[in-house]
Amino acid sequence: MLDDFRENLSSLASTELALYNELALLVQKEGECVRSGDLDCLLSILVEKQDVISRQELVQEGWNTICTGLGLSEGRDGPVFWEKVASLLGPDGTDDLKASLAVIRDVAGSVLEEEQEVQTLLEEHVADLRKEMLRLNRGKKAVHGYYKSGGSF
């Protein structure tokens, strides 16, 4: 039971960190797409980011399940959670988990900062991206019209 608990906590922390690292890479790519004005790339990255965010929500559900299993109504950041974890894992296990979560918070903070920079950059490039979207839309309409008129490639 205790080994399963320890493994579940470790797995959740590892998965959460991996997802934040994946999100960090996607935010970097997103910035590159915005800088280059590549709308297709940007849209693709946004889809990938949504997938990562969905998986992060599942990890959060895992943390909530752990808390519920411990009989707690608060999340992992509350003092009651840490008291319960300390009683089960002891000081070393608790310190290891706290260290893992501190790394996650640092990475998440960095991702948030870079995301804000990309949003600022996106706002600066929004006029160019709108022009590109209109161009793509016109191209799609032209192809659709070509097919409607009986054309083929």
mmCIF file with all atom_site columns, C-alpha atoms in Angstrom, residues 19-38 41-42 44-46 48-49 52 107 110-119 121-122:
data_model
loop_
_atom_site.group_PDB
_atom_site.id
_atom_site.type_symbol
_atom_site.label_atom_id
_atom_site.label_alt_id
_atom_site.label_comp_id
_atom_site.label_asym_id
_atom_site.label_entity_id
_atom_site.label_seq_id
_atom_site.pdbx_PDB_ins_code
_atom_site.Cartn_x
_atom_site.Cartn_y
_atom_site.Cartn_z
_atom_site.occupancy
_atom_site.B_iso_or_equiv
_atom_site.pdbx_formal_charge
_atom_site.auth_seq_id
_atom_site.auth_comp_id
_atom_site.auth_asym_id
_atom_site.auth_atom_id
_atom_site.pdbx_PDB_model_num
ATOM 1  C CA . LEU A 1 19  ? 4.052  17.669 -19.709 1.00 0.00 ? 19  LEU A CA 1
ATOM 2  C CA . TYR A 1 20  ? 5.320  21.089 -18.636 1.00 0.00 ? 20  TYR A CA 1
ATOM 3  C CA . ASN A 1 21  ? 8.581  20.415 -20.473 1.00 0.00 ? 21  ASN A CA 1
ATOM 4  C CA . GLU A 1 22  ? 6.599  19.414 -23.562 1.00 0.00 ? 22  GLU A CA 1
ATOM 5  C CA . LEU A 1 23  ? 4.514  22.561 -23.234 1.00 0.00 ? 23  LEU A CA 1
ATOM 6  C CA . ALA A 1 24  ? 7.698  24.650 -22.922 1.00 0.00 ? 24  ALA A CA 1
ATOM 7  C CA . LEU A 1 25  ? 8.942  23.311 -26.256 1.00 0.00 ? 25  LEU A CA 1
ATOM 8  C CA . LEU A 1 26  ? 5.601  23.982 -27.892 1.00 0.00 ? 26  LEU A CA 1
ATOM 9  C CA . VAL A 1 27  ? 5.542  27.558 -26.614 1.00 0.00 ? 27  VAL A CA 1
ATOM 10 C CA . GLN A 1 28  ? 9.029  28.079 -28.071 1.00 0.00 ? 28  GLN A CA 1
ATOM 11 C CA . LYS A 1 29  ? 7.830  26.703 -31.420 1.00 0.00 ? 29  LYS A CA 1
ATOM 12 C CA . GLU A 1 30  ? 4.734  28.873 -31.179 1.00 0.00 ? 30  GLU A CA 1
ATOM 13 C CA . GLY A 1 31  ? 6.957  31.937 -30.857 1.00 0.00 ? 31  GLY A CA 1
ATOM 14 C CA . GLU A 1 32  ? 8.953  30.853 -33.910 1.00 0.00 ? 32  GLU A CA 1
ATOM 15 C CA . CYS A 1 33  ? 5.736  30.422 -35.902 1.00 0.00 ? 33  CYS A CA 1
ATOM 16 C CA . VAL A 1 34  ? 4.524  33.876 -34.907 1.00 0.00 ? 34  VAL A CA 1
ATOM 17 C CA . ARG A 1 35  ? 7.877  35.477 -35.746 1.00 0.00 ? 35  ARG A CA 1
ATOM 18 C CA . SER A 1 36  ? 7.928  33.829 -39.170 1.00 0.00 ? 36  SER A CA 1
ATOM 19 C CA . GLY A 1 37  ? 4.246  34.569 -39.815 1.00 0.00 ? 37  GLY A CA 1
ATOM 20 C CA . ASP A 1 38  ? 3.578  30.883 -40.502 1.00 0.00 ? 38  ASP A CA 1
ATOM 21 C CA . CYS A 1 41  ? 2.533  26.153 -38.151 1.00 0.00 ? 41  CYS A CA 1
ATOM 22 C CA . LEU A 1 42  ? 0.860  28.297 -35.494 1.00 0.00 ? 42  LEU A CA 1
ATOM 23 C CA . SER A 1 44  ? -0.706 23.121 -35.640 1.00 0.00 ? 44  SER A CA 1
ATOM 24 C CA . ILE A 1 45  ? 1.148  24.137 -32.484 1.00 0.00 ? 45  ILE A CA 1
ATOM 25 C CA . LEU A 1 46  ? -2.073 25.371 -30.891 1.00 0.00 ? 46  LEU A CA 1
ATOM 26 C CA . GLU A 1 48  ? -0.659 20.241 -29.951 1.00 0.00 ? 48  GLU A CA 1
ATOM 27 C CA . LYS A 1 49  ? -0.767 22.583 -26.962 1.00 0.00 ? 49  LYS A CA 1
ATOM 28 C CA . VAL A 1 52  ? -0.884 18.681 -23.680 1.00 0.00 ? 52  VAL A CA 1
ATOM 29 C CA . VAL A 1 107 ? 9.179  25.073 -15.051 1.00 0.00 ? 107 VAL A CA 1
ATOM 30 C CA . SER A 1 110 ? 9.008  29.757 -16.998 1.00 0.00 ? 110 SER A CA 1
ATOM 31 C CA . VAL A 1 111 ? 6.403  28.417 -19.419 1.00 0.00 ? 111 VAL A CA 1
ATOM 32 C CA . LEU A 1 112 ? 3.930  31.059 -18.276 1.00 0.00 ? 112 LEU A CA 1
ATOM 33 C CA . GLU A 1 113 ? 6.493  33.840 -18.744 1.00 0.00 ? 113 GLU A CA 1
ATOM 34 C CA . GLU A 1 114 ? 7.358  32.654 -22.236 1.00 0.00 ? 114 GLU A CA 1
ATOM 35 C CA . GLU A 1 115 ? 3.672  32.225 -23.074 1.00 0.00 ? 115 GLU A CA 1
ATOM 36 C CA . GLN A 1 116 ? 3.082  35.854 -22.081 1.00 0.00 ? 116 GLN A CA 1
ATOM 37 C CA . GLU A 1 117 ? 5.988  36.938 -24.326 1.00 0.00 ? 117 GLU A CA 1
ATOM 38 C CA . VAL A 1 118 ? 4.519  34.963 -27.224 1.00 0.00 ? 118 VAL A CA 1
ATOM 39 C CA . GLN A 1 119 ? 1.112  36.553 -26.619 1.00 0.00 ? 119 GLN A CA 1
ATOM 40 C CA . LEU A 1 121 ? 4.501  39.030 -29.954 1.00 0.00 ? 121 LEU A CA 1
ATOM 41 C CA . LEU A 1 122 ? 1.273  37.649 -31.384 1.00 0.00 ? 122 LEU A CA 1
#
